[in-house]
Amino acid sequence: MKKYLSLLILPLLLLVSCKKAAEGEGSKTITVGFSQIGAESDWRKASTLSIKEEAKKRGIELKFSDAQQKQENQLKAIRAFIAQGVDVIALAPVVTTGWDDVLKEARAANIPVILIDRRVDVSEDGLYACYIGADCTEEGRKAGRWLIENVGKQAGIAELVGTVGSGPAVERKKGFEEAIKGEPGLKIIKSQSGDFTRSQGKEVMEQFLKSPERDQINVLYAHNDDMALGAIQAIEEAGKKPGKDIVIISCDGVKEIFRQILAGKANCTVECNPMVGPYLFDVVETYMRGETIPPRVIPHEDVFDAKNITQEVIDGRSY
Amino acid sequence: MNNSQSLNFIIGITALLVCVASTFISGRSQKFRHLRWPLVALSLLFLYNLIFKPTFFALEITDDGYLYGSLIDILNHSSKIALLATGMTLVIATGGVDISVGSIMAISGAVAATVIVSPYSSLILAVVLALLVSTFAGLWNGILVAACGIQPMVATLVLMVAGRGIAQLITDGTIITFHHPAFNAIGNGHLLGLPVPAWLAATIFLIALALTRTTSLGLFIETVGNNRTAARYAGIAARKIVWITYVFSGFCAGIAGLVVCSNIKCADANHAGLYLELDAILATVIGGTSMTGGRFYLSGSILGAILIQALSTVMYANDVNPAVIAVPKAILVIAVCLLQSDRFRSRIMALPVFRKFGGEPC
């Protein structure tokens, strides 16, 4: 019995001593726990890197946890952050549902949760303090506005939709349609899903270019750069010039599309900015100063075309 | 009706007639009976397009001297499913299943692309290395199933899940884009007017057909699939037969991976071959091969692959709303699978409506 008792007491003692040590260091250092989805794409990796580097720059202690695409890992990580008593929890949620309990636990512990990149569905307001992430509808609008300003008010548009039902696909479609609604000369004559991948984008574009309406298509709007990159190949194989015969507009801003724009084979990409680090820690510092924090922060997102892309811009991009 | 329109019509009617004629011939012959229902489905697809979208049949000869049109696209894109389905048919015939082929495709593409962008860039090295790695992946599956006695679904699940991770490890999680004219020819080139992938699929199909139908290998595979114990007592090296089929399936997946990677000129470890194992299994089942093992039909699997791709291409050509695109596909696939079932057909034929016509049981 004595043995077991000591086993119980030991971790308690350790905990107490840890707490003391932490307090002893001086309570100035801010601690942030960050649960990231994983490392499934260059975009995601750039986002992680941005947060890690910004934390280092500002002298904030970052506890980083990679969930490897699993919600249960994120739930565990958040509970660990609460137990460790971090100041702020940042979360890039892998799915939208199932967060109620753990967010309530964080609220009970008086730790604000900041969502990054994706939103969650919760039963009541106030379970998270702030959402930092791109506005995909606005990206769609920007693409539409670029089209009106640079191509004109007469065009036949082929649209490569993202994965059916996914948030970015729905919002980028909606935003684009809003932007061109006032121009009767701009018509979407083809719209089909390319599943956000190069191979599907290429396959669908091949069919667009064999349809009876093929000669009316002079603009391609793709919901992400990868589908546009596939479509560029299909256009070349059909004997047309991408970027000239068919103007190509897409979203995200990956390095490869920049190279294509520089080479004149694509025309415009609307950035979806993964570099959220500075925005996150601005919010964290605002909170630590005791000021109220904004409920929504949209990172700055540029529109890139041949006018502002140079080799230096490409070299300077990390994804 | 102008010239090109009437040409489209002629091509369409020819395609339809070929389909209908083969349906009747296969229905009469004992050897090709399994092809009948997929052919009926294909005929219906062609008939629909002939009525509503004759431009679907448009064929042109480009300046480079190759054929260009939706029918060729079907041939081109179905070849990756056909390659997988050829290997899959033999695996299924032994009573197994290989759900790792999609991931093996990703690995194969990742290896090839890594070689192409490396300082040792060479077509031969890329192809050989990619095929070696994917054949080894097949061997791994074979060992798990044949030597360790793990259930095929579970054994190949390992590589299905881990394989994509391995592919990402090779590409370092990025999409590797490359420009290599010789390697690009695998997925984009043309030979005698037809796309190279179609030739590759046809070659692998003919090799598999020759190996299984002119030697006793096919009979051995069927025996093992029907009753492994009986096969062993009859003196057949059942284990060897089983792992050979997995090795072959891995090899086929490797070629399919090269085709996809070369076609889009990049290695996309996240998406290459994603869910394609399901299409391959579907093609095999549509072709009349039973999932329980035993008798198998390589020609049926090829036709199944063409049918699956024809369905997607027809959907795109007819501007079907992407949100509902899965529904017509599912309906046709279910119909063909049901019609391939003897029990279902005899039930249907026993219905009073059909008895009145005195329809002969099919």
XYZ file of C-alpha atoms in Angstrom:
681
model
C 0.000 0.000 0.000
C 2.803 2.326 0.893
C 4.356 1.687 -2.498
C 1.193 2.704 -4.338
C 0.771 5.763 -2.208
C 4.215 6.987 -3.072
C 3.482 6.339 -6.725
C 0.456 8.594 -6.426
C 2.270 11.292 -4.577
C 5.279 11.422 -6.835
C 3.555 12.933 -9.893
C 1.723 15.372 -7.636
C 4.994 16.556 -6.215
C 6.422 16.869 -9.684
C 3.442 18.915 -10.806
C 3.769 21.288 -7.919
C 7.457 21.754 -8.495
C 6.880 22.367 -12.200
C 4.314 25.002 -11.447
C 6.681 26.690 -9.044
C 9.482 26.619 -11.573
C 7.239 28.162 -14.228
C 6.193 30.933 -11.919
C 9.764 31.460 -10.899
C 10.852 32.221 -14.451
C 8.795 35.336 -14.418
C 5.271 35.363 -15.758
C 6.074 37.596 -18.761
C 6.442 34.788 -21.371
C 3.239 34.083 -23.219
C 2.511 30.405 -23.922
C 0.375 29.415 -26.901
C -0.735 25.877 -27.694
C -1.306 25.259 -31.396
C -2.975 22.162 -32.827
C -2.327 21.921 -36.550
C -4.211 19.581 -38.940
C -1.144 17.933 -40.432
C 1.310 18.459 -43.253
C -0.757 17.328 -46.240
C 0.257 20.101 -48.650
C 2.848 22.789 -49.266
C 0.215 25.301 -48.330
C -0.319 23.704 -44.930
C 3.417 23.441 -44.342
C 3.840 27.138 -45.123
C 1.106 27.923 -42.610
C 2.835 25.883 -39.867
C 6.201 27.445 -40.640
C 4.753 30.965 -40.540
C 3.326 30.397 -37.058
C 6.505 28.765 -35.711
C 8.771 31.509 -37.033
C 6.562 34.342 -35.851
C 6.440 32.817 -32.341
C 10.216 32.636 -32.237
C 10.522 36.213 -33.477
C 8.243 37.585 -30.756
C 9.645 35.387 -27.981
C 6.361 33.586 -27.457
C 6.536 29.983 -26.260
C 4.735 27.790 -28.775
C 3.563 24.297 -27.925
C 3.012 22.693 -31.319
C 0.995 19.551 -31.953
C 0.572 17.873 -35.352
C -2.775 16.030 -35.476
C -1.964 13.998 -38.598
C -5.486 14.536 -39.968
C -7.201 13.042 -36.893
C -9.692 14.848 -34.701
C -9.001 12.632 -31.679
C -5.387 13.803 -31.746
C -6.588 17.404 -31.725
C -8.957 16.751 -28.814
C -6.088 15.162 -26.870
C -3.784 18.060 -27.714
C -6.294 20.687 -26.563
C -6.911 18.845 -23.284
C -3.158 18.670 -22.780
C -2.880 22.420 -23.450
C -5.599 23.072 -20.861
C -3.832 20.861 -18.332
C -0.565 22.691 -18.981
C -2.317 25.987 -18.452
C -1.348 27.735 -21.682
C -2.481 31.343 -22.170
C -4.138 30.912 -25.569
C -5.070 27.883 -27.674
C -4.878 28.077 -31.462
C -6.689 25.412 -33.454
C -6.842 24.577 -37.150
C -9.736 22.116 -36.980
C -9.650 19.062 -39.245
C -13.477 18.704 -39.253
C -16.290 21.129 -38.465
C -18.255 19.170 -35.851
C -17.634 17.512 -32.515
C -15.825 20.358 -30.771
C -18.467 21.435 -28.218
C -17.198 19.525 -25.180
C -13.550 20.357 -25.509
C -14.259 24.035 -26.241
C -16.435 24.194 -23.115
C -13.570 22.730 -21.107
C -11.289 25.455 -22.452
C -13.841 28.125 -21.573
C -14.166 26.698 -18.053
C -10.386 26.986 -17.750
C -10.599 30.590 -18.986
C -8.402 29.950 -22.022
C -9.534 31.619 -25.267
C -9.483 29.485 -28.414
C -8.536 31.025 -31.750
C -9.570 29.167 -34.901
C -7.243 29.187 -37.869
C -8.051 28.573 -41.533
C -11.262 26.614 -40.956
C -14.367 27.261 -38.922
C -16.311 24.895 -36.640
C -20.018 24.325 -36.024
C -20.785 24.807 -32.346
C -24.059 24.766 -30.437
C -23.603 28.143 -28.746
C -21.787 31.401 -29.443
C -18.668 32.382 -27.615
C -17.049 28.958 -27.579
C -14.230 30.378 -29.643
C -12.832 33.864 -29.388
C -11.684 34.627 -32.907
C -11.490 33.152 -36.393
C -8.474 33.929 -38.562
C -8.833 32.703 -42.091
C -9.294 33.477 -45.728
C -12.589 34.648 -47.120
C -13.138 32.312 -50.061
C -16.223 34.195 -51.233
C -14.114 37.342 -51.468
C -11.496 35.385 -53.438
C -14.198 34.430 -55.923
C -15.291 38.074 -56.150
C -11.713 39.191 -56.735
C -11.372 36.681 -59.570
C -14.596 37.983 -61.108
C -13.516 41.614 -60.782
C -10.130 40.873 -62.346
C -11.964 39.306 -65.276
C -14.175 42.361 -65.806
C -11.268 44.799 -65.527
C -8.762 42.916 -67.660
C -10.732 40.917 -70.206
C -13.851 42.953 -70.683
C -17.556 42.460 -70.545
C -17.919 39.829 -73.240
C -16.659 36.304 -72.588
C -17.651 32.673 -72.535
C -16.454 31.174 -69.274
C -15.623 27.558 -68.481
C -15.540 26.834 -64.773
C -13.612 24.057 -63.030
C -15.368 23.542 -59.714
C -13.545 22.141 -56.691
C -14.604 19.056 -54.766
C -18.399 19.076 -54.766
C -19.794 20.374 -51.474
C -16.483 21.514 -50.021
C -16.414 24.973 -48.430
C -13.908 26.649 -50.769
C -15.657 25.259 -53.864
C -19.071 26.527 -52.790
C -17.766 29.948 -51.709
C -15.447 30.574 -54.658
C -18.298 29.768 -57.024
C -20.685 32.036 -55.145
C -18.269 34.957 -55.005
C -17.370 34.707 -58.678
C -21.007 34.565 -59.734
C -21.780 37.605 -57.561
C -19.007 39.597 -59.189
C -20.069 38.902 -62.774
C -23.818 39.059 -62.134
C -24.108 42.635 -63.375
C -22.503 41.835 -66.733
C -24.892 40.045 -69.082
C -22.051 39.531 -71.574
C -20.168 37.289 -69.165
C -21.650 33.833 -69.214
C -20.544 30.599 -67.560
C -21.181 28.172 -70.396
C -19.454 25.125 -68.889
C -19.177 24.117 -65.255
C -17.914 20.771 -64.043
C -16.033 19.433 -61.025
C -12.302 18.800 -61.299
C -12.018 17.644 -57.672
C -9.193 20.135 -56.933
C -6.654 17.853 -58.690
C -4.467 18.256 -61.773
C -5.515 14.975 -63.396
C -9.264 15.640 -63.058
C -8.793 19.239 -64.134
C -7.058 18.050 -67.275
C -9.609 15.336 -68.043
C -12.582 17.672 -67.652
C -10.935 20.434 -69.680
C -10.326 17.942 -72.505
C -14.077 17.387 -72.671
C -14.829 21.130 -72.512
C -12.558 21.571 -75.529
C -14.394 18.906 -77.504
C -17.883 20.230 -76.800
C -19.879 22.026 -79.505
C -19.447 25.279 -77.516
C -15.656 25.004 -77.544
C -15.103 28.026 -79.749
C -17.082 30.234 -77.378
C -14.836 29.397 -74.412
C -12.303 32.167 -73.983
C -11.950 32.263 -70.200
C -11.241 29.493 -67.721
C -12.008 30.035 -64.047
C -10.567 27.237 -61.882
C -11.282 27.048 -58.145
C -7.660 26.163 -57.459
C -4.328 26.401 -59.215
C -3.814 22.656 -59.544
C -6.894 22.195 -61.726
C -5.781 25.180 -63.805
C -2.342 23.586 -64.259
C -3.989 20.390 -65.545
C -6.268 22.405 -67.821
C -3.303 24.314 -69.295
C -1.906 20.993 -70.546
C -5.265 20.016 -72.047
C -5.505 23.380 -73.824
C -2.005 22.994 -75.270
C -2.794 19.469 -76.448
C -5.911 20.772 -78.181
C -3.658 23.070 -80.196
C -4.692 26.298 -78.469
C -2.595 28.794 -76.572
C -3.345 28.923 -72.848
C -3.188 32.470 -71.545
C -3.969 33.924 -74.990
C -6.744 31.956 -76.719
C -8.152 31.089 -73.327
C -7.543 33.418 -70.384
C -6.826 31.462 -67.210
C -7.880 32.655 -63.742
C -7.486 30.541 -60.609
C -7.204 30.737 -56.827
C -4.570 29.790 -54.183
C -1.271 31.177 -55.499
C 1.072 28.171 -55.597
C 4.569 28.556 -57.019
C 3.935 26.582 -60.197
C 1.075 28.830 -61.358
C 3.371 31.841 -60.813
C 5.873 30.260 -63.189
C 3.085 29.686 -65.733
C 1.903 33.297 -65.426
C 5.478 34.489 -65.926
C 5.693 32.263 -69.007
C 2.435 33.757 -70.307
C 0.471 30.520 -70.093
C -1.799 31.638 -67.261
C -3.132 35.069 -66.426
C -4.224 35.573 -62.866
C -4.259 33.869 -59.484
C -6.066 35.080 -56.392
C -3.932 34.390 -53.367
C -5.204 32.336 -50.471
C -2.700 33.402 -47.817
C -1.348 30.686 -45.494
C 1.023 33.036 -43.643
C -1.238 33.546 -40.633
C 1.508 33.697 -37.986
C 1.651 37.506 -37.627
C -2.143 37.782 -37.501
C -2.403 35.061 -34.865
C 0.138 36.591 -32.514
C -1.270 40.107 -33.002
C -4.535 38.744 -31.649
C -2.733 36.867 -28.849
C -0.857 39.983 -27.758
C -4.020 42.078 -27.887
C -5.635 39.560 -25.566
C -2.671 39.498 -23.190
C -2.824 43.305 -22.902
C -6.370 42.818 -21.699
C -7.973 44.469 -24.726
C -10.956 43.006 -26.550
C -10.063 40.898 -29.552
C -11.763 41.050 -32.937
C -14.050 38.105 -33.727
C -12.840 37.805 -37.317
C -9.453 38.489 -38.896
C -8.889 38.140 -42.644
C -5.239 37.872 -43.713
C -4.196 40.181 -46.502
C -4.602 38.494 -49.889
C -3.205 39.761 -53.150
C -4.266 39.252 -56.719
C -1.316 38.261 -58.878
C -1.023 38.645 -62.630
C 1.658 39.367 -65.202
C 1.891 42.944 -63.914
C 3.208 42.105 -60.450
C 4.951 38.747 -60.881
C 8.693 38.678 -61.334
C 11.270 35.956 -60.812
C 12.076 37.545 -57.413
C 8.460 37.197 -56.303
C 8.544 33.507 -57.236
C 11.839 32.881 -55.463
C 10.540 34.623 -52.360
C 7.546 32.338 -51.966
C 7.788 29.374 -49.676
C 4.978 27.228 -51.123
C -26.584 19.077 -91.758
C -23.074 19.870 -92.807
C -20.245 17.562 -93.604
C -18.700 17.179 -90.174
C -22.077 16.593 -88.567
C -22.898 13.744 -90.909
C -19.439 12.333 -90.293
C -20.120 12.385 -86.545
C -23.334 10.542 -87.207
C -21.624 7.908 -89.313
C -18.978 7.312 -86.646
C -21.664 7.177 -83.966
C -23.793 4.687 -85.864
C -20.735 2.561 -86.620
C -19.728 2.547 -82.939
C -23.269 1.663 -81.935
C -23.571 -1.091 -84.535
C -20.245 -2.593 -83.483
C -21.454 -2.601 -79.890
C -24.852 -4.094 -80.694
C -23.354 -6.715 -83.006
C -20.812 -7.746 -80.374
C -23.632 -7.934 -77.838
C -25.468 -10.449 -80.026
C -22.360 -12.433 -80.882
C -21.278 -12.616 -77.243
C -24.798 -13.625 -76.226
C -24.697 -16.571 -78.618
C -21.204 -17.801 -77.937
C -20.422 -19.699 -74.776
C -16.976 -18.194 -74.526
C -17.915 -14.512 -74.462
C -21.265 -14.628 -72.631
C -19.868 -12.573 -69.756
C -19.346 -9.616 -72.102
C -22.999 -9.329 -73.000
C -24.341 -7.083 -70.243
C -21.502 -4.559 -70.181
C -21.881 -4.381 -73.965
C -25.604 -3.691 -73.598
C -24.767 -0.843 -71.204
C -22.163 0.560 -73.585
C -24.628 0.340 -76.493
C -27.201 2.256 -74.469
C -24.645 4.971 -73.689
C -23.753 5.290 -77.365
C -27.407 5.306 -78.396
C -28.144 8.106 -75.920
C -25.301 10.198 -77.313
C -26.261 9.463 -80.902
C -29.695 10.924 -80.223
C -28.847 13.814 -77.885
C -25.191 14.650 -78.465
C -23.874 13.457 -81.851
C -20.852 15.767 -81.460
C -19.686 13.272 -78.835
C -18.566 11.052 -81.710
C -16.557 13.747 -83.451
C -13.174 12.393 -84.530
C -10.458 14.419 -86.149
C -7.010 13.631 -87.410
C -4.618 16.218 -86.049
C -1.670 17.710 -87.906
C 0.592 15.330 -86.010
C -1.320 12.430 -87.499
C -3.177 11.089 -84.500
C -6.858 10.699 -83.768
C -8.508 13.293 -81.575
C -11.946 13.030 -80.005
C -14.004 11.933 -77.019
C -13.896 8.266 -78.056
C -10.109 8.426 -78.014
C -10.254 10.120 -74.595
C -12.241 7.171 -73.294
C -9.597 4.808 -74.626
C -6.818 6.952 -73.188
C -8.208 7.440 -69.685
C -9.663 3.956 -69.322
C -6.206 2.477 -69.808
C -5.140 3.216 -66.231
C -8.226 1.444 -64.869
C -7.682 -1.353 -67.421
C -4.080 -1.820 -66.284
C -5.139 -2.067 -62.652
C -8.088 -4.300 -63.517
C -5.872 -6.774 -65.393
C -3.789 -7.382 -62.281
C -6.839 -7.184 -60.042
C -8.680 -9.873 -62.042
C -5.956 -12.438 -61.411
C -5.802 -11.533 -57.710
C -9.570 -11.782 -57.366
C -9.505 -15.089 -59.255
C -7.377 -16.584 -56.471
C -10.054 -15.514 -54.003
C -8.181 -12.411 -52.862
C -8.384 -8.683 -53.454
C -5.720 -5.979 -53.726
C -6.872 -2.609 -52.395
C -3.375 -1.158 -52.325
C -3.047 -0.556 -56.082
C -4.020 3.125 -55.878
C -1.280 3.785 -53.339
C 1.237 1.749 -55.342
C 0.429 4.035 -58.289
C 1.304 7.030 -56.128
C 4.589 5.417 -55.060
C 5.487 4.525 -58.645
C 4.816 8.077 -59.834
C 6.731 9.555 -56.902
C 9.789 7.381 -57.592
C 9.742 8.157 -61.325
C 9.340 11.916 -60.799
C 12.095 11.986 -58.190
C 14.471 10.297 -60.627
C 13.436 12.609 -63.471
C 14.170 15.785 -61.505
C 17.369 14.354 -59.972
C 20.820 14.811 -61.527
C 20.600 11.188 -62.751
C 17.582 12.044 -64.891
C 16.974 9.285 -67.395
C 13.861 7.743 -68.866
C 15.085 4.151 -68.511
C 16.250 4.612 -64.915
C 12.964 6.280 -63.914
C 10.806 3.574 -65.480
C 12.892 0.654 -64.252
C 13.197 1.985 -60.717
C 9.479 2.836 -60.466
C 8.476 -0.599 -61.741
C 10.961 -2.338 -59.424
C 9.606 -0.515 -56.391
C 5.972 -1.221 -57.300
C 6.708 -4.877 -58.060
C 8.388 -5.088 -54.683
C 5.273 -3.539 -53.122
C 3.263 -6.299 -54.821
C 5.696 -8.872 -53.440
C 5.172 -7.462 -49.955
C 1.395 -7.951 -50.363
C 2.011 -11.465 -51.713
C 4.180 -12.414 -48.747
C 1.624 -11.091 -46.256
C -1.180 -13.022 -47.941
C 0.527 -16.243 -49.057
C 3.237 -16.754 -46.458
C 1.758 -15.059 -43.394
C -1.812 -16.110 -44.135
C -3.286 -12.652 -43.458
C -6.659 -12.002 -45.092
C -6.091 -10.249 -48.435
C -8.286 -7.246 -47.569
C -6.343 -6.648 -44.351
C -2.934 -7.431 -45.841
C -3.320 -4.982 -48.718
C -4.979 -2.409 -46.458
C -1.558 -1.973 -44.861
C -0.028 -0.669 -48.055
C -3.174 1.190 -49.064
C -2.844 3.354 -45.945
C 0.934 3.381 -45.582
C 1.689 3.546 -49.318
C 0.417 7.073 -49.733
C 2.581 8.084 -46.786
C 5.592 6.441 -48.397
C 4.870 8.295 -51.634
C 4.667 11.587 -49.735
C 7.907 10.783 -48.004
C 9.570 10.278 -51.395
C 8.233 13.553 -52.794
C 8.727 15.356 -49.453
C 5.030 16.202 -49.420
C 5.239 18.465 -52.460
C 3.897 18.067 -55.982
C 6.951 17.410 -58.156
C 6.514 19.055 -61.556
C 8.908 18.154 -64.352
C 9.557 18.727 -68.044
C 11.012 15.685 -69.739
C 9.759 15.092 -73.307
C 10.731 11.399 -73.422
C 9.058 10.578 -70.122
C 6.000 12.693 -70.958
C 5.465 10.505 -74.022
C 4.390 7.584 -71.801
C 1.186 9.373 -70.843
C 0.773 11.826 -73.718
C 2.399 10.255 -76.770
C 0.758 8.561 -79.728
C 1.601 5.432 -81.658
C -0.085 4.637 -84.975
C -2.660 7.341 -84.264
C -3.665 6.016 -80.844
C -2.516 7.117 -77.387
C 0.436 5.283 -75.847
C -1.410 4.417 -72.580
C -3.955 2.432 -74.616
C -1.143 0.483 -76.261
C 0.437 -0.186 -72.857
C -2.850 -1.469 -71.447
C -3.417 -3.625 -74.525
C 0.080 -5.098 -74.287
C -0.267 -5.988 -70.602
C -3.714 -7.438 -71.278
C -2.379 -9.621 -74.108
C 0.568 -10.786 -72.001
C -1.767 -11.711 -69.147
C -4.128 -13.409 -71.581
C -1.319 -15.409 -73.193
C 0.131 -16.435 -69.834
C -3.184 -17.601 -68.437
C -4.841 -19.087 -71.509
C -2.023 -20.717 -73.429
C -0.267 -22.119 -70.359
C -1.738 -23.974 -67.410
C -1.203 -20.918 -65.172
C -4.798 -19.765 -65.718
C -6.155 -23.138 -64.745
C -3.967 -23.182 -61.647
C -5.245 -19.730 -60.626
C -8.855 -20.834 -61.065
C -8.218 -24.020 -59.108
C -6.615 -22.150 -56.239
C -9.497 -19.679 -56.230
C -12.094 -22.444 -56.199
C -10.577 -24.553 -53.459
C -7.094 -23.936 -52.181
C -6.864 -27.134 -50.159
C -7.974 -29.288 -53.052
C -5.506 -27.467 -55.299
C -2.670 -28.188 -52.907
C -3.588 -31.867 -52.716
C -3.656 -31.938 -56.499
C -0.014 -30.905 -56.442
C -0.394 -27.197 -57.272
C 1.945 -24.834 -55.438
C -0.988 -22.752 -54.202
C 1.070 -20.271 -52.215
C 3.342 -19.554 -55.134
C 0.368 -18.971 -57.439
C -1.170 -16.560 -54.931
C 1.892 -14.415 -54.409
C 2.673 -14.334 -58.116
C -0.727 -12.723 -58.759
C -0.012 -10.009 -56.162
C 3.402 -9.339 -57.686
C 1.760 -9.000 -61.105
C -0.901 -6.687 -59.677
C 1.823 -4.501 -58.157
C 3.636 -4.411 -61.494
C 0.442 -3.371 -63.333
C -0.194 -0.660 -60.727
C 3.359 0.556 -61.290
C 2.715 1.027 -64.999
C -0.593 2.753 -64.282
C 1.255 5.065 -61.879
C 3.773 5.952 -64.589
C 0.952 6.672 -67.044
C -0.862 9.027 -64.665
C 2.311 10.769 -63.508
C 3.534 11.242 -67.057
C 0.108 12.352 -68.287
C -0.108 15.334 -65.927
C 3.672 15.879 -65.928
C 3.889 15.837 -62.154
C 3.831 13.449 -59.216
C 0.916 14.247 -56.935
C 1.373 11.797 -54.042
C -1.841 12.940 -52.378
C -4.163 12.334 -55.302
C -2.513 9.989 -57.828
C -4.626 6.855 -58.072
C -6.839 7.903 -55.166
C -9.870 5.536 -54.977
C -8.799 3.970 -58.273
C -8.543 0.558 -56.591
C -12.318 0.736 -56.251
C -12.747 1.428 -59.975
C -10.468 -1.523 -60.736
C -12.502 -3.871 -58.527
C -15.695 -2.532 -60.090
C -14.344 -3.090 -63.617
C -13.475 -6.670 -62.690
C -16.909 -7.345 -61.225
C -18.717 -5.705 -64.155
C -16.667 -7.967 -66.424
C -18.236 -11.034 -64.846
C -15.442 -12.207 -62.525
C -16.816 -13.360 -59.204
C -15.387 -11.845 -56.009
C -15.352 -15.308 -54.423
C -12.605 -16.420 -56.775
C -12.448 -19.154 -59.362
C -13.408 -18.320 -62.897
C -12.094 -15.039 -64.274
C -12.518 -13.002 -67.442
C -9.681 -10.669 -68.413
C -11.569 -9.407 -71.478
C -14.560 -8.622 -69.284
C -12.404 -6.530 -66.949
C -11.047 -4.495 -69.864
C -14.575 -3.889 -71.094
C -15.583 -2.967 -67.545
C -12.781 -0.396 -67.409
C -13.875 1.094 -70.728
C -17.492 1.225 -69.542
C -16.576 3.039 -66.302
C -14.516 5.622 -68.169
C -17.140 5.980 -70.919
C -19.679 6.799 -68.211
C -17.535 9.629 -66.786
C -16.692 11.018 -70.212
C -20.344 10.932 -71.288
C -21.329 12.760 -68.086
C -18.787 15.503 -68.782
C -19.810 15.741 -72.436
C -23.482 16.102 -71.519
C -22.874 18.803 -68.882
C -24.390 16.744 -66.082
C -24.458 18.798 -62.884
C -21.353 17.757 -60.881
C -23.449 17.434 -57.725
C -25.535 14.587 -59.164
C -22.935 12.984 -61.400
C -22.527 9.983 -59.097
C -26.192 9.012 -59.364
C -26.522 7.960 -63.028
C -23.150 6.254 -62.709
C -24.321 4.275 -59.703
C -27.594 3.293 -61.405
C -25.860 1.895 -64.490
C -23.216 0.066 -62.462
C -25.823 -1.503 -60.174
C -27.896 -2.548 -63.190
C -24.953 -4.244 -64.901
C -23.866 -5.991 -61.694
C -27.417 -7.245 -61.085
C -27.744 -8.497 -64.649
C -24.444 -10.346 -64.301
C -25.990 -12.355 -61.463
C -27.551 -15.605 -62.656
C -29.911 -15.762 -59.703
C -31.198 -12.214 -60.264
C -31.825 -12.881 -63.956
C -33.712 -16.101 -63.318
C -35.847 -14.317 -60.675
C -36.681 -11.553 -63.132
C -37.438 -14.016 -65.903
C -39.760 -15.903 -63.569
C -41.944 -12.799 -63.152
C -45.366 -13.110 -64.817
C -44.651 -10.207 -67.178
C -41.763 -12.039 -68.764
C -43.347 -15.482 -68.638
C -46.118 -14.214 -70.894
C -43.562 -13.550 -73.632
C -42.176 -17.012 -73.082
C -38.763 -15.372 -73.049
C -36.011 -17.920 -73.125
C -33.982 -17.949 -69.929
C -30.703 -16.180 -70.489
